[in-house]
Amino acid sequence: MKYSYDQLHKFTQSVLQAIGCSIQDAKQAADVLLSADLRGVDSHGVARLAGYIRLFEKGRINPTPEMKIDHRTRSTGVLDGDGALGLVAGPAAMKIAIEKAKDVGSGWVSVRNSNHYGIAGYHTMLALEEDCIGISMTNASPLVAPTFSRERLLGTNPISVAIPTNEEPPYVADMATTTAANGKLEILQRKKQQAPEGWIQDKNGVVTTDPDGVKSGGALLPLGGDREHGSHKGYILGSIADIFSGVLSGANYGPWVPPFVAFLEPDPNPVGEGIGHFFGALRVDGFRPADDFKNHMDNWIKRFRASKTIKGHDKVLIPGDPEREMEEIRKKDGIPLLAPVVNDLKGLAKKFKLDFKA
Amino acid sequence: MKYSYDQLHKFTQSVLQAIGCSIQDAKQAADVLLSADLRGVDSHGVARLAGYIRLFEKGRINPTPEMKIDHRTRSTGVLDGDGALGLVAGPAAMKIAIEKAKDVGSGWVSVRNSNHYGIAGYHTMLALEEDCIGISMTNASPLVAPTFSRERLLGTNPISVAIPTNEEPPYVADMATTTAANGKLEILQRKKQQAPEGWIQDKNGVVTTDPDGVKSGGALLPLGGDREHGSHKGYILGSIADIFSGVLSGANYGPWVPPFVAFLEPDPNPVGEGIGHFFGALRVDGFRPADDFKNHMDNWIKRFRASKTIKGHDKVLIPGDPEREMEEIRKKDGIPLLAPVVNDLKGLAKKFKLDFKA
């Protein structure tokens, strides 16, 4: 079944208002969630709405947060999210980073006491219209084992960088720091297909192709998969996202990051508050005239797109290409939802006495 | 044969003075090169000295640069390296970034018109004593094919992040954005051993284990190796380093980055000046009191170090551990050099009428 952006956006906003969010916060959160659905990142869109609601109901997300910014320097600061949806705290922090960039060339805001913030790329793309490079990272529930470890100490901790262009579409990178994002594993689980080697290890730390390996005590592997293929580099990337998001801000970090699912309890002895994010905005005219920069970005993109390809592939992609193409299709044709997601949304409609036309 | 740090440092400085560098620049460059030898990154130390000299002789490195900083905003700026050794332009730019951080909380300097800058980690570690997080990237001669490409469009473009701590040794990450650094491939070439799959492809873009595959028109692969194992993420990382270093600064980028070897000529139609770097300094007390931050970093490190390990490994490493352990050994026992490197240094001694005791 396919649903229009407008229908899903309106429904998402209504559900969030029903749980107690302000109109403004509910609209902002719906913007972030639906941007994931439009861009084809189905694991981070309305499929997660029921999970967020369960966290509200457990008191682990605050529907009426009073967020506070501590402007510690002209270019840096910390936002206390007061338990907000990350979907709300994230854009707020990014906008502060952009204001700081307008003031002194760059702005960097770390966020504590927040929750899951949706797709990292939504936040970084906010910087583009201000001719800023946008940067964002977050930590997340521990699912990933560092190289040589058999414990889950890191989340899939994504990093996003969005870079403005002139005529070409912007460069928008948004990547989990693991070989494969958890969403890809969930697809294999549903289809009962084996995972490629290098994606996961079992509870003893042995590489496995069983897609349920993580559920039964194993872990996702850092980008690279194993030491010989550079998994220590994926571990570096995931740990940088963790430290910038958690240790800089005063949020939890590493194995202390609260689980996203409501049926798992947070650590009773936390090392910080909630989960953490990190946002940056870097004005391109802080380095050279903005048009010079953007014209050279166009040239960079044209050259890479024109690259000779290997057999079986007809083009070299620029980061952001697949998501932008998906967005064009789904804006036109609608957003396909799987039956279990539709059932979840119907359940929410019933609970909050809302309409959800299937 | 092993050589003392002091002997190699003094010799390196003398060679650089003989080619026309000031005492100060020669000493700075020797500091950077020898830090690589001490830390076990043999491919980036005195082994490269003869290569730098050939570039000086071709007029492609300027021994008496007049570097100019353009302070475009309080937190950002561009350094024109005037053809300097990257070993000289790099630390100069990093120090400017640190000064900007002292002023407004963070500092970001992109460098154009430079040359190879040694190990990325040297530069980021300069930030540590100022309680700043240090960040550095550089672009480099094209040796790497983006995902689905059979052209070499990126360098091994390293990224380094150094993070201050209290009692624990600092966190120092320094990684090429490829599965394996070129130096590792050179070791296999010397030993005539096969490379693991996922490191390189041949000139047709087919994965190969022939360690000479890159020399015969192939390419190194981005971290991840292939699409199924996330090579598009390695391509993202390498391209971000390229854009921040090259496009922001006005240096060359992508396939236009000048080759490091003197026998290959730079592109006759460059898109910028020389090669580019990017440096950042982020004051940790721009987010929370420095001692809070550093104590939590200690806690982060202790927790990860205490992780249960997989079979065959007795500890989980923290980024920077192997290099620091090597540094302790080599400070005590001396720096081992391979015969061809010793021969190169003897050749330089003869050319410049210097003493090199083997």
Short mmCIF file of N, CA, C and O in Angstrom, two decimals, chain A residues 72-78 104-106 108 148-151 153 161 171 173 176 178-179 196-197 199 205 223 228-230 233 235-237 239-240 242-243 247-248 250 253 271 283 285-288 293 296-297 299-300 303 307-310 313 316-317, chain B residues 72-78 104-106 108 148-151 153 161 171 173 176 178-179 196-197 199 205 223 228-230 233 235-237 239-240 242-243 247-248 250 253 271 285-289 293 296-297 299-300 303 307-310 313 316-317:
data_model
loop_
_atom_site.label_atom_id
_atom_site.label_comp_id
_atom_site.label_asym_id
_atom_site.label_seq_id
_atom_site.Cartn_x
_atom_site.Cartn_y
_atom_site.Cartn_z
N ARG A 72 28.50 28.70 25.49
CA ARG A 72 29.77 28.76 26.24
C ARG A 72 30.83 29.58 25.51
O ARG A 72 31.68 30.18 26.16
N THR A 73 30.82 29.58 24.19
CA THR A 73 31.70 30.48 23.43
C THR A 73 30.92 30.98 22.22
O THR A 73 29.82 30.49 21.92
N ARG A 74 31.54 31.92 21.47
CA ARG A 74 30.88 32.45 20.28
C ARG A 74 30.57 31.34 19.26
O ARG A 74 29.57 31.41 18.55
N SER A 75 31.44 30.34 19.17
CA SER A 75 31.24 29.32 18.12
C SER A 75 30.77 27.97 18.66
O SER A 75 30.53 27.06 17.88
N THR A 76 30.67 27.82 19.98
CA THR A 76 30.29 26.51 20.53
C THR A 76 29.24 26.65 21.62
O THR A 76 29.10 27.72 22.23
N GLY A 77 28.54 25.57 21.92
CA GLY A 77 27.57 25.58 22.99
C GLY A 77 26.98 24.20 23.20
O GLY A 77 27.23 23.28 22.41
N VAL A 78 26.24 24.08 24.28
CA VAL A 78 25.60 22.81 24.61
C VAL A 78 24.11 23.04 24.78
O VAL A 78 23.70 23.99 25.44
N VAL A 104 30.40 34.06 13.61
CA VAL A 104 31.87 33.96 13.63
C VAL A 104 32.44 32.96 12.63
O VAL A 104 33.60 32.58 12.72
N GLY A 105 31.61 32.48 11.67
CA GLY A 105 32.15 31.62 10.61
C GLY A 105 31.82 30.15 10.78
O GLY A 105 31.70 29.43 9.80
N SER A 106 31.70 29.69 12.02
CA SER A 106 31.31 28.30 12.25
C SER A 106 30.58 28.20 13.56
O SER A 106 30.74 29.05 14.45
N TRP A 108 29.08 25.08 16.51
CA TRP A 108 29.16 23.68 16.92
C TRP A 108 28.35 23.50 18.19
O TRP A 108 28.63 24.14 19.21
N PHE A 148 37.94 -6.62 18.04
CA PHE A 148 38.46 -7.55 19.06
C PHE A 148 37.54 -7.67 20.28
O PHE A 148 37.84 -8.43 21.19
N SER A 149 36.42 -6.94 20.32
CA SER A 149 35.52 -7.02 21.49
C SER A 149 34.37 -7.97 21.19
O SER A 149 33.95 -8.13 20.05
N ARG A 150 33.85 -8.64 22.23
CA ARG A 150 32.59 -9.35 22.03
C ARG A 150 31.46 -8.72 22.84
O ARG A 150 30.42 -9.32 23.06
N GLU A 151 31.65 -7.46 23.23
CA GLU A 151 30.57 -6.71 23.88
C GLU A 151 30.06 -5.63 22.93
O GLU A 151 30.81 -5.06 22.16
N LEU A 153 29.28 -2.10 22.57
CA LEU A 153 29.66 -0.88 23.30
C LEU A 153 29.30 0.40 22.55
O LEU A 153 29.36 1.49 23.11
N VAL A 161 27.27 14.58 6.44
CA VAL A 161 27.89 15.84 5.98
C VAL A 161 27.14 16.28 4.73
O VAL A 161 27.00 15.50 3.78
N TYR A 171 25.76 17.75 -2.27
CA TYR A 171 26.42 16.52 -1.80
C TYR A 171 25.87 16.24 -0.41
O TYR A 171 26.01 17.07 0.49
N ALA A 173 25.97 13.25 2.34
CA ALA A 173 26.38 11.94 2.84
C ALA A 173 25.69 11.68 4.17
O ALA A 173 25.56 12.59 4.99
N ALA A 176 25.74 5.15 8.46
CA ALA A 176 26.05 4.47 9.72
C ALA A 176 27.54 4.13 9.70
O ALA A 176 28.13 3.97 8.62
N THR A 178 28.81 1.46 10.74
CA THR A 178 28.94 -0.01 10.69
C THR A 178 28.99 -0.45 9.23
O THR A 178 28.67 0.33 8.32
N THR A 179 29.37 -1.71 8.99
CA THR A 179 29.37 -2.23 7.62
C THR A 179 27.97 -2.07 7.03
O THR A 179 27.80 -1.59 5.92
N PRO A 196 25.72 -11.19 4.51
CA PRO A 196 27.10 -11.39 4.03
C PRO A 196 28.06 -11.45 5.22
O PRO A 196 27.77 -10.89 6.28
N GLU A 197 29.18 -12.12 5.05
CA GLU A 197 30.21 -12.09 6.09
C GLU A 197 30.71 -10.66 6.26
O GLU A 197 30.80 -9.91 5.29
N TRP A 199 29.27 -8.47 8.35
CA TRP A 199 28.22 -7.59 8.88
C TRP A 199 28.04 -7.78 10.39
O TRP A 199 27.87 -6.82 11.11
N GLY A 205 31.64 -13.69 19.51
CA GLY A 205 32.55 -12.86 18.74
C GLY A 205 33.01 -13.52 17.46
O GLY A 205 33.97 -13.09 16.83
N LEU A 223 32.30 -0.65 10.34
CA LEU A 223 32.68 -0.57 8.92
C LEU A 223 34.09 -1.15 8.74
O LEU A 223 35.02 -0.75 9.42
N GLU A 228 41.65 -7.10 9.30
CA GLU A 228 42.35 -7.13 8.02
C GLU A 228 41.70 -6.20 7.00
O GLU A 228 42.35 -5.70 6.09
N HIS A 229 40.40 -5.97 7.16
CA HIS A 229 39.69 -5.10 6.23
C HIS A 229 39.36 -3.74 6.84
O HIS A 229 38.51 -3.02 6.34
N GLY A 230 40.06 -3.42 7.94
CA GLY A 230 39.98 -2.05 8.45
C GLY A 230 38.87 -1.78 9.44
O GLY A 230 38.48 -0.63 9.63
N LYS A 233 39.00 1.09 11.77
CA LYS A 233 38.64 2.42 11.27
C LYS A 233 37.15 2.70 11.47
O LYS A 233 36.75 3.81 11.83
N TYR A 235 35.48 1.37 13.84
CA TYR A 235 35.42 1.56 15.31
C TYR A 235 35.84 2.99 15.66
O TYR A 235 35.21 3.65 16.50
N ILE A 236 36.85 3.52 15.00
CA ILE A 236 37.25 4.92 15.21
C ILE A 236 36.08 5.86 14.90
O ILE A 236 35.73 6.74 15.70
N LEU A 237 35.44 5.66 13.75
CA LEU A 237 34.36 6.56 13.34
C LEU A 237 33.20 6.51 14.32
O LEU A 237 32.66 7.54 14.73
N SER A 239 33.32 5.63 17.43
CA SER A 239 33.70 6.17 18.74
C SER A 239 33.81 7.68 18.69
O SER A 239 33.47 8.36 19.66
N ILE A 240 34.23 8.25 17.56
CA ILE A 240 34.25 9.72 17.44
C ILE A 240 32.82 10.27 17.54
O ILE A 240 32.56 11.24 18.26
N ASP A 242 30.42 8.92 19.07
CA ASP A 242 30.00 8.72 20.46
C ASP A 242 30.57 9.81 21.37
O ASP A 242 29.86 10.39 22.20
N ILE A 243 31.84 10.10 21.20
CA ILE A 243 32.52 11.07 22.08
C ILE A 243 32.02 12.49 21.81
O ILE A 243 31.74 13.25 22.73
N VAL A 247 30.25 12.51 25.20
CA VAL A 247 31.20 12.99 26.21
C VAL A 247 31.28 14.52 26.19
O VAL A 247 31.37 15.16 27.23
N LEU A 248 31.24 15.12 25.01
CA LEU A 248 31.29 16.59 24.95
C LEU A 248 30.06 17.22 25.59
O LEU A 248 30.16 18.27 26.22
N GLY A 250 27.75 15.84 27.83
CA GLY A 250 27.24 15.41 29.13
C GLY A 250 26.08 14.43 29.01
O GLY A 250 25.35 14.20 29.97
N TYR A 253 27.16 7.72 27.07
CA TYR A 253 28.03 7.32 25.95
C TYR A 253 28.28 5.82 26.05
O TYR A 253 28.01 5.19 27.08
N VAL A 271 25.93 7.58 33.07
CA VAL A 271 27.11 8.46 33.18
C VAL A 271 26.79 9.85 32.64
O VAL A 271 27.66 10.72 32.61
N ARG A 283 30.56 27.97 7.48
CA ARG A 283 30.23 28.85 6.35
C ARG A 283 31.28 28.69 5.25
O ARG A 283 32.47 28.88 5.51
N ASP A 285 31.91 30.62 2.82
CA ASP A 285 32.60 31.88 2.54
C ASP A 285 33.55 32.26 3.70
O ASP A 285 34.18 33.32 3.64
N GLY A 286 33.64 31.42 4.69
CA GLY A 286 34.70 31.56 5.69
C GLY A 286 36.04 31.08 5.17
O GLY A 286 37.06 31.20 5.85
N PHE A 287 36.03 30.54 3.96
CA PHE A 287 37.26 30.02 3.36
C PHE A 287 37.55 30.65 1.99
O PHE A 287 38.67 30.99 1.68
N ARG A 288 36.52 30.80 1.17
CA ARG A 288 36.67 31.46 -0.13
C ARG A 288 35.28 31.96 -0.52
O ARG A 288 34.28 31.52 0.04
N PHE A 293 33.43 28.52 -4.28
CA PHE A 293 33.35 27.20 -3.67
C PHE A 293 32.31 26.35 -4.38
O PHE A 293 32.57 25.20 -4.78
N HIS A 296 33.25 25.16 -7.85
CA HIS A 296 34.21 24.05 -7.82
C HIS A 296 33.56 22.76 -7.33
O HIS A 296 33.93 21.67 -7.77
N MET A 297 32.58 22.87 -6.41
CA MET A 297 31.84 21.66 -6.02
C MET A 297 31.11 21.07 -7.23
O MET A 297 31.09 19.86 -7.42
N ASN A 299 32.06 21.28 -10.24
CA ASN A 299 33.10 20.66 -11.07
C ASN A 299 33.53 19.31 -10.48
O ASN A 299 33.72 18.33 -11.21
N TRP A 300 33.68 19.28 -9.15
CA TRP A 300 34.04 18.02 -8.46
C TRP A 300 33.00 16.96 -8.80
O TRP A 300 33.32 15.85 -9.21
N ARG A 303 33.02 15.77 -12.46
CA ARG A 303 34.15 14.89 -12.78
C ARG A 303 33.94 13.48 -12.23
O ARG A 303 34.23 12.49 -12.91
N SER A 307 33.08 9.55 -14.30
CA SER A 307 34.12 8.53 -14.18
C SER A 307 33.78 7.27 -14.97
O SER A 307 32.62 6.87 -15.07
N LYS A 308 34.82 6.65 -15.55
CA LYS A 308 34.64 5.33 -16.18
C LYS A 308 34.26 4.32 -15.12
O LYS A 308 34.83 4.31 -14.03
N THR A 309 33.32 3.45 -15.44
CA THR A 309 32.80 2.53 -14.41
C THR A 309 33.35 1.12 -14.58
O THR A 309 33.88 0.75 -15.63
N ILE A 310 33.19 0.34 -13.50
CA ILE A 310 33.52 -1.08 -13.58
C ILE A 310 32.34 -1.81 -14.22
O ILE A 310 31.22 -1.29 -14.30
N HIS A 313 28.10 -1.78 -13.84
CA HIS A 313 27.57 -0.54 -13.27
C HIS A 313 27.69 0.57 -14.31
O HIS A 313 28.73 0.70 -14.95
N VAL A 316 28.95 6.21 -11.59
CA VAL A 316 29.49 6.42 -10.25
C VAL A 316 28.54 7.40 -9.56
O VAL A 316 28.18 8.44 -10.13
N LEU A 317 28.13 7.06 -8.35
CA LEU A 317 27.15 7.88 -7.64
C LEU A 317 27.83 8.97 -6.82
O LEU A 317 28.97 8.82 -6.38
N ARG B 72 39.37 35.01 7.29
CA ARG B 72 38.10 35.43 6.70
C ARG B 72 36.99 35.60 7.73
O ARG B 72 36.10 36.42 7.54
N THR B 73 37.03 34.81 8.80
CA THR B 73 36.11 35.05 9.92
C THR B 73 36.88 34.78 11.21
O THR B 73 38.01 34.29 11.18
N ARG B 74 36.22 35.06 12.36
CA ARG B 74 36.88 34.83 13.64
C ARG B 74 37.27 33.36 13.82
O ARG B 74 38.28 33.06 14.43
N SER B 75 36.46 32.44 13.28
CA SER B 75 36.76 31.02 13.53
C SER B 75 37.28 30.28 12.31
O SER B 75 37.60 29.09 12.41
N THR B 76 37.38 30.95 11.16
CA THR B 76 37.83 30.24 9.95
C THR B 76 38.84 31.07 9.17
O THR B 76 38.90 32.29 9.31
N GLY B 77 39.61 30.40 8.33
CA GLY B 77 40.55 31.10 7.48
C GLY B 77 41.22 30.15 6.51
O GLY B 77 41.06 28.93 6.59
N VAL B 78 41.95 30.74 5.57
CA VAL B 78 42.66 29.95 4.57
C VAL B 78 44.14 30.33 4.60
O VAL B 78 44.48 31.52 4.62
N VAL B 104 37.40 32.23 19.98
CA VAL B 104 35.94 32.06 19.88
C VAL B 104 35.45 30.63 20.10
O VAL B 104 34.31 30.30 19.79
N GLY B 105 36.32 29.73 20.59
CA GLY B 105 35.87 28.39 20.94
C GLY B 105 36.27 27.31 19.95
O GLY B 105 36.45 26.15 20.32
N SER B 106 36.40 27.68 18.66
CA SER B 106 36.87 26.72 17.67
C SER B 106 37.59 27.46 16.56
O SER B 106 37.34 28.65 16.35
N TRP B 108 39.21 26.79 12.39
CA TRP B 108 39.19 25.90 11.22
C TRP B 108 39.99 26.55 10.11
O TRP B 108 39.65 27.65 9.66
N PHE B 148 32.34 1.63 -7.73
CA PHE B 148 31.86 1.44 -9.12
C PHE B 148 32.76 2.13 -10.16
O PHE B 148 32.48 2.05 -11.36
N SER B 149 33.83 2.82 -9.73
CA SER B 149 34.69 3.49 -10.70
C SER B 149 35.91 2.62 -11.00
O SER B 149 36.37 1.86 -10.15
N ARG B 150 36.45 2.75 -12.22
CA ARG B 150 37.76 2.13 -12.45
C ARG B 150 38.83 3.18 -12.70
O ARG B 150 39.90 2.89 -13.21
N GLU B 151 38.55 4.41 -12.28
CA GLU B 151 39.57 5.46 -12.35
C GLU B 151 40.04 5.81 -10.95
O GLU B 151 39.27 5.77 -10.00
N LEU B 153 40.58 8.47 -8.55
CA LEU B 153 40.12 9.86 -8.43
C LEU B 153 40.41 10.47 -7.06
O LEU B 153 40.27 11.68 -6.88
N VAL B 161 41.89 12.50 14.35
CA VAL B 161 41.20 13.21 15.44
C VAL B 161 41.95 12.87 16.73
O VAL B 161 42.15 11.69 17.04
N TYR B 171 43.39 10.02 23.27
CA TYR B 171 42.79 9.26 22.16
C TYR B 171 43.33 9.89 20.87
O TYR B 171 43.10 11.08 20.62
N ALA B 173 43.35 9.09 16.88
CA ALA B 173 43.01 8.30 15.70
C ALA B 173 43.69 8.92 14.49
O ALA B 173 43.75 10.14 14.36
N ALA B 176 43.95 6.21 7.18
CA ALA B 176 43.66 6.38 5.76
C ALA B 176 42.20 6.00 5.55
O ALA B 176 41.64 5.20 6.30
N THR B 178 41.06 4.38 3.10
CA THR B 178 41.04 3.17 2.28
C THR B 178 41.05 1.94 3.20
O THR B 178 41.33 2.05 4.39
N THR B 179 40.76 0.77 2.64
CA THR B 179 40.82 -0.46 3.44
C THR B 179 42.21 -0.59 4.04
O THR B 179 42.38 -0.84 5.22
N PRO B 196 45.09 -9.28 0.76
CA PRO B 196 43.74 -9.81 1.00
C PRO B 196 42.76 -9.21 -0.02
O PRO B 196 42.97 -8.11 -0.53
N GLU B 197 41.69 -9.95 -0.29
CA GLU B 197 40.63 -9.36 -1.13
C GLU B 197 40.03 -8.16 -0.44
O GLU B 197 39.91 -8.12 0.78
N TRP B 199 41.29 -5.05 -0.82
CA TRP B 199 42.25 -3.97 -0.72
C TRP B 199 42.42 -3.23 -2.04
O TRP B 199 42.52 -2.01 -2.07
N GLY B 205 39.04 -2.82 -12.95
CA GLY B 205 38.09 -2.66 -11.85
C GLY B 205 37.69 -3.98 -11.23
O GLY B 205 36.72 -4.05 -10.49
N LEU B 223 37.74 2.22 2.11
CA LEU B 223 37.39 1.43 3.30
C LEU B 223 36.03 0.77 3.09
O LEU B 223 35.05 1.44 2.74
N GLU B 228 28.85 -4.17 -1.04
CA GLU B 228 28.16 -4.99 -0.04
C GLU B 228 28.77 -4.80 1.35
O GLU B 228 28.11 -4.99 2.36
N HIS B 229 30.04 -4.44 1.40
CA HIS B 229 30.72 -4.25 2.67
C HIS B 229 30.95 -2.77 2.99
O HIS B 229 31.78 -2.43 3.83
N GLY B 230 30.22 -1.90 2.28
CA GLY B 230 30.20 -0.49 2.67
C GLY B 230 31.26 0.38 2.03
O GLY B 230 31.58 1.44 2.57
N LYS B 233 30.92 4.05 1.86
CA LYS B 233 31.19 4.86 3.05
C LYS B 233 32.66 5.29 3.08
O LYS B 233 32.98 6.42 3.45
N TYR B 235 34.37 5.73 0.41
CA TYR B 235 34.38 6.75 -0.65
C TYR B 235 33.86 8.08 -0.11
O TYR B 235 34.44 9.15 -0.38
N ILE B 236 32.83 8.05 0.71
CA ILE B 236 32.35 9.28 1.35
C ILE B 236 33.46 9.93 2.19
O ILE B 236 33.73 11.13 2.08
N LEU B 237 34.13 9.13 3.01
CA LEU B 237 35.16 9.67 3.90
C LEU B 237 36.30 10.28 3.10
O LEU B 237 36.78 11.38 3.40
N SER B 239 36.18 11.40 0.09
CA SER B 239 35.74 12.58 -0.66
C SER B 239 35.53 13.77 0.27
O SER B 239 35.81 14.91 -0.12
N ILE B 240 35.10 13.53 1.50
CA ILE B 240 34.98 14.64 2.45
C ILE B 240 36.37 15.24 2.72
O ILE B 240 36.55 16.46 2.72
N ASP B 242 38.83 15.22 0.75
CA ASP B 242 39.24 15.90 -0.49
C ASP B 242 38.57 17.27 -0.59
O ASP B 242 39.22 18.28 -0.90
N ILE B 243 37.28 17.32 -0.30
CA ILE B 243 36.53 18.58 -0.46
C ILE B 243 36.94 19.59 0.61
O ILE B 243 37.16 20.78 0.31
N VAL B 247 38.65 21.73 -2.08
CA VAL B 247 37.65 22.65 -2.62
C VAL B 247 37.47 23.86 -1.71
O VAL B 247 37.33 24.99 -2.19
N LEU B 248 37.49 23.66 -0.40
CA LEU B 248 37.35 24.80 0.51
C LEU B 248 38.52 25.78 0.39
O LEU B 248 38.35 26.98 0.52
N GLY B 250 40.89 26.11 -2.17
CA GLY B 250 41.40 26.55 -3.47
C GLY B 250 42.62 25.77 -3.93
O GLY B 250 43.35 26.20 -4.81
N TYR B 253 42.00 19.17 -6.35
CA TYR B 253 41.20 18.12 -5.70
C TYR B 253 41.02 16.97 -6.67
O TYR B 253 41.30 17.10 -7.87
N VAL B 271 43.11 22.67 -11.26
CA VAL B 271 41.89 23.36 -10.85
C VAL B 271 42.12 24.19 -9.59
O VAL B 271 41.19 24.80 -9.05
N ASP B 285 36.32 22.98 26.65
CA ASP B 285 35.55 23.79 27.60
C ASP B 285 34.58 24.73 26.88
O ASP B 285 33.88 25.51 27.54
N GLY B 286 34.50 24.62 25.58
CA GLY B 286 33.44 25.28 24.83
C GLY B 286 32.13 24.50 24.95
O GLY B 286 31.09 24.95 24.45
N PHE B 287 32.20 23.33 25.59
CA PHE B 287 31.01 22.49 25.74
C PHE B 287 30.70 22.18 27.21
O PHE B 287 29.56 22.20 27.63
N ARG B 288 31.75 21.88 27.99
CA ARG B 288 31.57 21.64 29.43
C ARG B 288 32.93 21.89 30.08
O ARG B 288 33.94 21.93 29.38
N PRO B 289 32.99 22.03 31.40
CA PRO B 289 34.28 22.29 32.03
C PRO B 289 35.32 21.24 31.58
O PRO B 289 35.01 20.05 31.50
N PHE B 293 35.07 17.00 31.11
CA PHE B 293 35.23 16.31 29.84
C PHE B 293 36.34 15.27 29.92
O PHE B 293 36.16 14.10 29.54
N HIS B 296 35.55 12.20 32.00
CA HIS B 296 34.65 11.26 31.30
C HIS B 296 35.38 10.56 30.15
O HIS B 296 35.08 9.40 29.86
N MET B 297 36.32 11.24 29.51
CA MET B 297 37.14 10.55 28.49
C MET B 297 37.93 9.40 29.14
O MET B 297 38.03 8.31 28.58
N ASN B 299 37.02 7.73 31.67
CA ASN B 299 36.04 6.68 31.95
C ASN B 299 35.68 5.92 30.67
O ASN B 299 35.57 4.68 30.67
N TRP B 300 35.52 6.67 29.58
CA TRP B 300 35.22 6.05 28.28
C TRP B 300 36.33 5.04 27.93
O TRP B 300 36.08 3.89 27.59
N ARG B 303 36.47 1.90 30.18
CA ARG B 303 35.39 0.95 29.89
C ARG B 303 35.68 0.16 28.62
O ARG B 303 35.46 -1.06 28.57
N SER B 307 36.83 -4.17 28.00
CA SER B 307 35.84 -4.98 27.28
C SER B 307 36.28 -6.44 27.19
O SER B 307 37.47 -6.75 27.05
N LYS B 308 35.30 -7.34 27.27
CA LYS B 308 35.57 -8.77 27.00
C LYS B 308 36.00 -8.92 25.55
O LYS B 308 35.41 -8.31 24.66
N THR B 309 36.99 -9.77 25.32
CA THR B 309 37.55 -9.86 23.96
C THR B 309 37.10 -11.12 23.24
O THR B 309 36.62 -12.07 23.86
N ILE B 310 37.29 -11.09 21.92
CA ILE B 310 37.04 -12.30 21.13
C ILE B 310 38.27 -13.20 21.24
O ILE B 310 39.36 -12.75 21.63
N HIS B 313 42.52 -12.69 21.05
CA HIS B 313 42.94 -11.31 21.33
C HIS B 313 42.76 -11.04 22.82
O HIS B 313 41.74 -11.39 23.39
N VAL B 316 41.10 -4.99 23.92
CA VAL B 316 40.53 -4.06 22.95
C VAL B 316 41.39 -2.80 22.99
O VAL B 316 41.70 -2.29 24.07
N LEU B 317 41.80 -2.34 21.83
CA LEU B 317 42.71 -1.20 21.76
C LEU B 317 41.94 0.12 21.73
O LEU B 317 40.81 0.18 21.26
#
